[in-house]
């Protein structure tokens, strides 16, 4: 590999807050936030919306991601009121 043209490849923790699940892997992603992992070392942490612990395909359960009346907001914005 040529030196100086590739991003740094390092250990990163990906955390799914909704499922209270985290895993350590290697990635080129960066983050300003850090977390202390089980081995005592500090790693950058990336928060994700969906992981294998919360995705309906892997869990077999449905989860509601949308809250606060998004459908009603869409209907108000684009003039599709109740019929």
PDB file of N, CA and C in Angstrom:
ATOM      1  N   UNK A   1       0.831  -1.183   0.000  1.00  0.00           N
ATOM      2  CA  UNK A   1       0.000   0.000   0.000  1.00  0.00           C
ATOM      3  C   UNK A   1       0.876   1.246   0.000  1.00  0.00           C
ATOM      4  N   UNK A   2       0.373   2.262  -0.664  1.00  0.00           N
ATOM      5  CA  UNK A   2       1.071   3.542  -0.624  1.00  0.00           C
ATOM      6  C   UNK A   2       0.857   4.174   0.744  1.00  0.00           C
ATOM      7  N   UNK A   3       1.903   4.777   1.259  1.00  0.00           N
ATOM      8  CA  UNK A   3       1.769   5.422   2.565  1.00  0.00           C
ATOM      9  C   UNK A   3       1.189   6.824   2.407  1.00  0.00           C
ATOM     10  N   UNK A   4       0.391   7.231   3.387  1.00  0.00           N
ATOM     11  CA  UNK A   4      -0.136   8.590   3.416  1.00  0.00           C
ATOM     12  C   UNK A   4      -1.427   8.824   2.648  1.00  0.00           C
ATOM     13  N   UNK A   5      -1.979   7.816   1.944  1.00  0.00           N
ATOM     14  CA  UNK A   5      -3.204   8.055   1.176  1.00  0.00           C
ATOM     15  C   UNK A   5      -4.417   7.334   1.757  1.00  0.00           C
ATOM     16  N   UNK A   6      -4.210   6.453   2.714  1.00  0.00           N
ATOM     17  CA  UNK A   6      -5.305   5.684   3.280  1.00  0.00           C
ATOM     18  C   UNK A   6      -5.686   6.228   4.650  1.00  0.00           C
ATOM     19  N   UNK A   7      -6.990   6.189   4.999  1.00  0.00           N
ATOM     20  CA  UNK A   7      -7.385   6.631   6.345  1.00  0.00           C
ATOM     21  C   UNK A   7      -6.880   5.652   7.393  1.00  0.00           C
ATOM     22  N   UNK A   8      -6.752   6.139   8.611  1.00  0.00           N
ATOM     23  CA  UNK A   8      -6.273   5.300   9.700  1.00  0.00           C
ATOM     24  C   UNK A   8      -7.311   4.225  10.034  1.00  0.00           C
ATOM     25  N   UNK A   9      -6.875   3.008  10.155  1.00  0.00           N
ATOM     26  CA  UNK A   9      -7.723   1.854  10.453  1.00  0.00           C
ATOM     27  C   UNK A   9      -7.472   1.479  11.906  1.00  0.00           C
ATOM     28  N   UNK A  10      -8.482   1.669  12.776  1.00  0.00           N
ATOM     29  CA  UNK A  10      -8.275   1.488  14.202  1.00  0.00           C
ATOM     30  C   UNK A  10      -9.490   0.830  14.853  1.00  0.00           C
ATOM     31  N   UNK A  11      -9.366   0.484  16.124  1.00  0.00           N
ATOM     32  CA  UNK A  11     -10.483  -0.098  16.874  1.00  0.00           C
ATOM     33  C   UNK A  11     -11.511   0.988  17.183  1.00  0.00           C
ATOM     34  N   UNK A  12     -12.797   0.663  16.990  1.00  0.00           N
ATOM     35  CA  UNK A  12     -13.909   1.573  17.238  1.00  0.00           C
ATOM     36  C   UNK A  12     -15.037   0.766  17.870  1.00  0.00           C
ATOM     37  N   UNK A  13     -15.755   1.368  18.816  1.00  0.00           N
ATOM     38  CA  UNK A  13     -16.923   0.738  19.428  1.00  0.00           C
ATOM     39  C   UNK A  13     -18.166   1.288  18.745  1.00  0.00           C
ATOM     40  N   UNK A  14     -19.019   0.403  18.247  1.00  0.00           N
ATOM     41  CA  UNK A  14     -20.316   0.782  17.701  1.00  0.00           C
ATOM     42  C   UNK A  14     -21.357   0.448  18.757  1.00  0.00           C
ATOM     43  N   UNK A  15     -22.219   1.436  19.075  1.00  0.00           N
ATOM     44  CA  UNK A  15     -23.185   1.268  20.164  1.00  0.00           C
ATOM     45  C   UNK A  15     -24.598   1.527  19.660  1.00  0.00           C
ATOM     46  N   UNK A  16     -25.484   0.576  19.922  1.00  0.00           N
ATOM     47  CA  UNK A  16     -26.908   0.718  19.632  1.00  0.00           C
ATOM     48  C   UNK A  16     -27.589   1.027  20.951  1.00  0.00           C
ATOM     49  N   UNK A  17     -27.907   2.298  21.176  1.00  0.00           N
ATOM     50  CA  UNK A  17     -28.473   2.717  22.462  1.00  0.00           C
ATOM     51  C   UNK A  17     -29.863   2.145  22.706  1.00  0.00           C
ATOM     52  N   UNK A  18     -30.645   1.957  21.645  1.00  0.00           N
ATOM     53  CA  UNK A  18     -32.016   1.482  21.840  1.00  0.00           C
ATOM     54  C   UNK A  18     -32.045   0.030  22.310  1.00  0.00           C
ATOM     55  N   UNK A  19     -31.041  -0.749  21.953  1.00  0.00           N
ATOM     56  CA  UNK A  19     -31.001  -2.155  22.356  1.00  0.00           C
ATOM     57  C   UNK A  19     -29.995  -2.407  23.478  1.00  0.00           C
ATOM     58  N   UNK A  20     -29.315  -1.345  23.938  1.00  0.00           N
ATOM     59  CA  UNK A  20     -28.281  -1.476  24.961  1.00  0.00           C
ATOM     60  C   UNK A  20     -27.261  -2.543  24.554  1.00  0.00           C
ATOM     61  N   UNK A  21     -26.700  -2.358  23.346  1.00  0.00           N
ATOM     62  CA  UNK A  21     -25.787  -3.323  22.755  1.00  0.00           C
ATOM     63  C   UNK A  21     -24.602  -2.578  22.151  1.00  0.00           C
ATOM     64  N   UNK A  22     -23.410  -3.071  22.358  1.00  0.00           N
ATOM     65  CA  UNK A  22     -22.218  -2.457  21.791  1.00  0.00           C
ATOM     66  C   UNK A  22     -21.237  -3.547  21.393  1.00  0.00           C
ATOM     67  N   UNK A  23     -20.448  -3.252  20.355  1.00  0.00           N
ATOM     68  CA  UNK A  23     -19.419  -4.213  19.957  1.00  0.00           C
ATOM     69  C   UNK A  23     -18.186  -3.468  19.470  1.00  0.00           C
ATOM     70  N   UNK A  24     -17.056  -4.086  19.672  1.00  0.00           N
ATOM     71  CA  UNK A  24     -15.767  -3.521  19.293  1.00  0.00           C
ATOM     72  C   UNK A  24     -15.314  -4.159  17.995  1.00  0.00           C
ATOM     73  N   UNK A  25     -14.943  -3.320  17.039  1.00  0.00           N
ATOM     74  CA  UNK A  25     -14.439  -3.804  15.754  1.00  0.00           C
ATOM     75  C   UNK A  25     -13.434  -2.793  15.220  1.00  0.00           C
ATOM     76  N   UNK A  26     -12.875  -3.065  14.069  1.00  0.00           N
ATOM     77  CA  UNK A  26     -11.937  -2.129  13.452  1.00  0.00           C
ATOM     78  C   UNK A  26     -12.645  -1.387  12.340  1.00  0.00           C
ATOM     79  N   UNK A  27     -12.357  -0.080  12.223  1.00  0.00           N
ATOM     80  CA  UNK A  27     -13.021   0.753  11.235  1.00  0.00           C
ATOM     81  C   UNK A  27     -12.169   1.986  10.953  1.00  0.00           C
ATOM     82  N   UNK A  28     -12.525   2.675   9.869  1.00  0.00           N
ATOM     83  CA  UNK A  28     -11.879   3.948   9.543  1.00  0.00           C
ATOM     84  C   UNK A  28     -12.709   5.129  10.018  1.00  0.00           C
ATOM     85  N   UNK A  29     -13.896   4.876  10.592  1.00  0.00           N
ATOM     86  CA  UNK A  29     -14.755   5.961  11.086  1.00  0.00           C
ATOM     87  C   UNK A  29     -14.110   6.627  12.288  1.00  0.00           C
ATOM     88  N   UNK A  30     -14.427   7.914  12.466  1.00  0.00           N
ATOM     89  CA  UNK A  30     -13.874   8.669  13.587  1.00  0.00           C
ATOM     90  C   UNK A  30     -15.005   9.261  14.417  1.00  0.00           C
ATOM     91  N   UNK A  31     -14.685   9.602  15.654  1.00  0.00           N
ATOM     92  CA  UNK A  31     -15.648  10.215  16.553  1.00  0.00           C
ATOM     93  C   UNK A  31     -14.898  11.009  17.612  1.00  0.00           C
ATOM     94  N   UNK A  32     -15.526  12.087  18.073  1.00  0.00           N
ATOM     95  CA  UNK A  32     -14.937  12.871  19.155  1.00  0.00           C
ATOM     96  C   UNK A  32     -15.239  12.260  20.517  1.00  0.00           C
ATOM     97  N   UNK A  33     -16.291  11.445  20.578  1.00  0.00           N
ATOM     98  CA  UNK A  33     -16.679  10.814  21.836  1.00  0.00           C
ATOM     99  C   UNK A  33     -15.921   9.509  22.023  1.00  0.00           C
ATOM    100  N   UNK A  34     -15.644   9.186  23.275  1.00  0.00           N
ATOM    101  CA  UNK A  34     -14.918   7.944  23.576  1.00  0.00           C
ATOM    102  C   UNK A  34     -15.669   7.170  24.658  1.00  0.00           C
ATOM    103  N   UNK A  35     -15.304   5.909  24.792  1.00  0.00           N
ATOM    104  CA  UNK A  35     -15.894   5.032  25.807  1.00  0.00           C
ATOM    105  C   UNK A  35     -14.803   4.107  26.320  1.00  0.00           C
ATOM    106  N   UNK A  36     -14.884   3.777  27.602  1.00  0.00           N
ATOM    107  CA  UNK A  36     -13.945   2.805  28.156  1.00  0.00           C
ATOM    108  C   UNK A  36     -14.540   1.418  27.955  1.00  0.00           C
ATOM    109  N   UNK A  37     -13.817   0.565  27.271  1.00  0.00           N
ATOM    110  CA  UNK A  37     -14.300  -0.777  26.926  1.00  0.00           C
ATOM    111  C   UNK A  37     -13.967  -1.758  28.034  1.00  0.00           C
ATOM    112  N   UNK A  38     -14.468  -2.970  27.927  1.00  0.00           N
ATOM    113  CA  UNK A  38     -14.306  -4.010  28.950  1.00  0.00           C
ATOM    114  C   UNK A  38     -12.854  -4.354  29.237  1.00  0.00           C
ATOM    115  N   UNK A  39     -11.967  -4.145  28.257  1.00  0.00           N
ATOM    116  CA  UNK A  39     -10.557  -4.474  28.454  1.00  0.00           C
ATOM    117  C   UNK A  39      -9.780  -3.356  29.143  1.00  0.00           C
ATOM    118  N   UNK A  40     -10.467  -2.256  29.512  1.00  0.00           N
ATOM    119  CA  UNK A  40      -9.822  -1.152  30.207  1.00  0.00           C
ATOM    120  C   UNK A  40      -9.282  -0.066  29.298  1.00  0.00           C
ATOM    121  N   UNK A  41      -9.275  -0.285  27.987  1.00  0.00           N
ATOM    122  CA  UNK A  41      -8.795   0.716  27.039  1.00  0.00           C
ATOM    123  C   UNK A  41      -9.925   1.659  26.630  1.00  0.00           C
ATOM    124  N   UNK A  42      -9.558   2.841  26.164  1.00  0.00           N
ATOM    125  CA  UNK A  42     -10.527   3.838  25.707  1.00  0.00           C
ATOM    126  C   UNK A  42     -10.534   3.857  24.193  1.00  0.00           C
ATOM    127  N   UNK A  43     -11.742   3.777  23.603  1.00  0.00           N
ATOM    128  CA  UNK A  43     -11.907   3.745  22.153  1.00  0.00           C
ATOM    129  C   UNK A  43     -12.930   4.791  21.722  1.00  0.00           C
ATOM    130  N   UNK A  44     -12.842   5.252  20.469  1.00  0.00           N
ATOM    131  CA  UNK A  44     -13.902   6.118  19.937  1.00  0.00           C
ATOM    132  C   UNK A  44     -15.208   5.333  19.859  1.00  0.00           C
ATOM    133  N   UNK A  45     -16.344   6.007  20.069  1.00  0.00           N
ATOM    134  CA  UNK A  45     -17.642   5.338  20.034  1.00  0.00           C
ATOM    135  C   UNK A  45     -18.526   5.995  18.975  1.00  0.00           C
ATOM    136  N   UNK A  46     -19.196   5.161  18.175  1.00  0.00           N
ATOM    137  CA  UNK A  46     -20.126   5.605  17.143  1.00  0.00           C
ATOM    138  C   UNK A  46     -21.504   5.076  17.536  1.00  0.00           C
ATOM    139  N   UNK A  47     -22.482   5.986  17.700  1.00  0.00           N
ATOM    140  CA  UNK A  47     -23.850   5.569  18.010  1.00  0.00           C
ATOM    141  C   UNK A  47     -24.600   5.303  16.719  1.00  0.00           C
ATOM    142  N   UNK A  48     -25.287   4.165  16.660  1.00  0.00           N
ATOM    143  CA  UNK A  48     -26.048   3.772  15.467  1.00  0.00           C
ATOM    144  C   UNK A  48     -27.514   3.608  15.839  1.00  0.00           C
ATOM    145  N   UNK A  49     -28.391   3.796  14.855  1.00  0.00           N
ATOM    146  CA  UNK A  49     -29.830   3.663  15.064  1.00  0.00           C
ATOM    147  C   UNK A  49     -30.252   2.198  15.133  1.00  0.00           C
ATOM    148  N   UNK A  50     -29.685   1.369  14.275  1.00  0.00           N
ATOM    149  CA  UNK A  50     -30.100  -0.027  14.164  1.00  0.00           C
ATOM    150  C   UNK A  50     -28.864  -0.909  14.092  1.00  0.00           C
ATOM    151  N   UNK A  51     -28.905  -2.004  14.839  1.00  0.00           N
ATOM    152  CA  UNK A  51     -27.842  -3.004  14.771  1.00  0.00           C
ATOM    153  C   UNK A  51     -28.498  -4.373  14.713  1.00  0.00           C
ATOM    154  N   UNK A  52     -27.697  -5.411  14.736  1.00  0.00           N
ATOM    155  CA  UNK A  52     -28.266  -6.761  14.704  1.00  0.00           C
ATOM    156  C   UNK A  52     -29.087  -7.054  15.960  1.00  0.00           C
ATOM    157  N   UNK A  53     -28.856  -6.309  17.040  1.00  0.00           N
ATOM    158  CA  UNK A  53     -29.612  -6.511  18.273  1.00  0.00           C
ATOM    159  C   UNK A  53     -30.988  -5.868  18.233  1.00  0.00           C
ATOM    160  N   UNK A  54     -31.221  -4.932  17.290  1.00  0.00           N
ATOM    161  CA  UNK A  54     -32.515  -4.255  17.247  1.00  0.00           C
ATOM    162  C   UNK A  54     -33.211  -4.347  15.892  1.00  0.00           C
ATOM    163  N   UNK A  55     -32.571  -4.886  14.878  1.00  0.00           N
ATOM    164  CA  UNK A  55     -33.181  -4.972  13.553  1.00  0.00           C
ATOM    165  C   UNK A  55     -34.238  -6.076  13.530  1.00  0.00           C
ATOM    166  N   UNK A  56     -35.428  -5.779  12.976  1.00  0.00           N
ATOM    167  CA  UNK A  56     -36.509  -6.777  12.962  1.00  0.00           C
ATOM    168  C   UNK A  56     -36.142  -8.085  12.259  1.00  0.00           C
ATOM    169  N   UNK A  57     -35.293  -8.047  11.261  1.00  0.00           N
ATOM    170  CA  UNK A  57     -34.907  -9.271  10.564  1.00  0.00           C
ATOM    171  C   UNK A  57     -34.195 -10.238  11.500  1.00  0.00           C
ATOM    172  N   UNK A  58     -33.328  -9.716  12.355  1.00  0.00           N
ATOM    173  CA  UNK A  58     -32.557 -10.569  13.263  1.00  0.00           C
ATOM    174  C   UNK A  58     -33.304 -10.903  14.541  1.00  0.00           C
ATOM    175  N   UNK A  59     -34.160  -9.990  15.014  1.00  0.00           N
ATOM    176  CA  UNK A  59     -34.836 -10.203  16.289  1.00  0.00           C
ATOM    177  C   UNK A  59     -36.195 -10.871  16.137  1.00  0.00           C
ATOM    178  N   UNK A  60     -36.828 -10.718  14.977  1.00  0.00           N
ATOM    179  CA  UNK A  60     -38.153 -11.285  14.769  1.00  0.00           C
ATOM    180  C   UNK A  60     -39.256 -10.458  15.383  1.00  0.00           C
ATOM    181  N   UNK A  61     -38.930  -9.284  15.885  1.00  0.00           N
ATOM    182  CA  UNK A  61     -39.928  -8.390  16.470  1.00  0.00           C
ATOM    183  C   UNK A  61     -39.910  -7.055  15.752  1.00  0.00           C
ATOM    184  N   UNK A  62     -41.044  -6.391  15.756  1.00  0.00           N
ATOM    185  CA  UNK A  62     -41.155  -5.078  15.126  1.00  0.00           C
ATOM    186  C   UNK A  62     -40.870  -4.017  16.174  1.00  0.00           C
ATOM    187  N   UNK A  63     -40.214  -2.950  15.748  1.00  0.00           N
ATOM    188  CA  UNK A  63     -39.915  -1.852  16.651  1.00  0.00           C
ATOM    189  C   UNK A  63     -40.355  -0.560  15.994  1.00  0.00           C
ATOM    190  N   UNK A  64     -40.992   0.308  16.749  1.00  0.00           N
ATOM    191  CA  UNK A  64     -41.463   1.582  16.207  1.00  0.00           C
ATOM    192  C   UNK A  64     -40.340   2.596  16.334  1.00  0.00           C
ATOM    193  N   UNK A  65     -39.862   3.100  15.202  1.00  0.00           N
ATOM    194  CA  UNK A  65     -38.817   4.118  15.203  1.00  0.00           C
ATOM    195  C   UNK A  65     -39.402   5.510  15.130  1.00  0.00           C
ATOM    196  N   UNK A  66     -40.591   5.637  14.541  1.00  0.00           N
ATOM    197  CA  UNK A  66     -41.190   6.929  14.283  1.00  0.00           C
ATOM    198  C   UNK A  66     -42.083   7.336  15.447  1.00  0.00           C
ATOM    199  N   UNK A  67     -41.867   8.534  15.970  1.00  0.00           N
ATOM    200  CA  UNK A  67     -42.707   9.044  17.045  1.00  0.00           C
ATOM    201  C   UNK A  67     -43.073  10.487  16.745  1.00  0.00           C
ATOM    202  N   UNK A  68     -43.913  11.047  17.550  1.00  0.00           N
ATOM    203  CA  UNK A  68     -44.291  12.465  17.489  1.00  0.00           C
ATOM    204  C   UNK A  68     -45.070  12.829  16.243  1.00  0.00           C
ATOM    205  N   UNK A  69     -45.926  11.940  15.751  1.00  0.00           N
ATOM    206  CA  UNK A  69     -46.861  12.278  14.699  1.00  0.00           C
ATOM    207  C   UNK A  69     -46.263  12.623  13.354  1.00  0.00           C
ATOM    208  N   UNK A  70     -45.312  11.877  12.896  1.00  0.00           N
ATOM    209  CA  UNK A  70     -44.668  12.157  11.609  1.00  0.00           C
ATOM    210  C   UNK A  70     -45.638  12.039  10.442  1.00  0.00           C
ATOM    211  N   UNK A  71     -46.577  11.104  10.535  1.00  0.00           N
ATOM    212  CA  UNK A  71     -47.548  10.937   9.456  1.00  0.00           C
ATOM    213  C   UNK A  71     -48.435  12.170   9.364  1.00  0.00           C
ATOM    214  N   UNK A  72     -48.888  12.661  10.518  1.00  0.00           N
ATOM    215  CA  UNK A  72     -49.729  13.852  10.529  1.00  0.00           C
ATOM    216  C   UNK A  72     -48.962  15.064  10.015  1.00  0.00           C
ATOM    217  N   UNK A  73     -47.714  15.182  10.359  1.00  0.00           N
ATOM    218  CA  UNK A  73     -46.887  16.283   9.867  1.00  0.00           C
ATOM    219  C   UNK A  73     -46.747  16.214   8.353  1.00  0.00           C
ATOM    220  N   UNK A  74     -46.537  15.025   7.826  1.00  0.00           N
ATOM    221  CA  UNK A  74     -46.435  14.845   6.386  1.00  0.00           C
ATOM    222  C   UNK A  74     -47.744  15.247   5.703  1.00  0.00           C
ATOM    223  N   UNK A  75     -48.871  14.810   6.266  1.00  0.00           N
ATOM    224  CA  UNK A  75     -50.163  15.125   5.669  1.00  0.00           C
ATOM    225  C   UNK A  75     -50.456  16.620   5.718  1.00  0.00           C
ATOM    226  N   UNK A  76     -50.108  17.281   6.813  1.00  0.00           N
ATOM    227  CA  UNK A  76     -50.289  18.745   6.907  1.00  0.00           C
ATOM    228  C   UNK A  76     -49.409  19.465   5.893  1.00  0.00           C
ATOM    229  N   UNK A  77     -48.174  19.035   5.772  1.00  0.00           N
ATOM    230  CA  UNK A  77     -47.225  19.716   4.901  1.00  0.00           C
ATOM    231  C   UNK A  77     -47.602  19.596   3.429  1.00  0.00           C
ATOM    232  N   UNK A  78     -48.092  18.455   3.029  1.00  0.00           N
ATOM    233  CA  UNK A  78     -48.368  18.229   1.621  1.00  0.00           C
ATOM    234  C   UNK A  78     -49.856  18.234   1.303  1.00  0.00           C
ATOM    235  N   UNK A  79     -50.699  18.760   2.204  1.00  0.00           N
ATOM    236  CA  UNK A  79     -52.095  18.977   1.940  1.00  0.00           C
ATOM    237  C   UNK A  79     -52.941  17.737   1.810  1.00  0.00           C
ATOM    238  N   UNK A  80     -52.557  16.674   2.470  1.00  0.00           N
ATOM    239  CA  UNK A  80     -53.323  15.443   2.402  1.00  0.00           C
ATOM    240  C   UNK A  80     -54.031  15.229   3.712  1.00  0.00           C
ATOM    241  N   UNK A  81     -55.033  16.046   3.978  1.00  0.00           N
ATOM    242  CA  UNK A  81     -55.779  15.965   5.230  1.00  0.00           C
ATOM    243  C   UNK A  81     -56.639  14.724   5.301  1.00  0.00           C
ATOM    244  N   UNK A  82     -57.311  14.550   6.420  1.00  0.00           N
ATOM    245  CA  UNK A  82     -58.185  13.396   6.609  1.00  0.00           C
ATOM    246  C   UNK A  82     -59.337  13.447   5.621  1.00  0.00           C
ATOM    247  N   UNK A  83     -59.702  12.334   5.078  1.00  0.00           N
ATOM    248  CA  UNK A  83     -60.769  12.267   4.087  1.00  0.00           C
ATOM    249  C   UNK A  83     -61.945  11.530   4.634  1.00  0.00           C
TER     250      UNK A  83
END
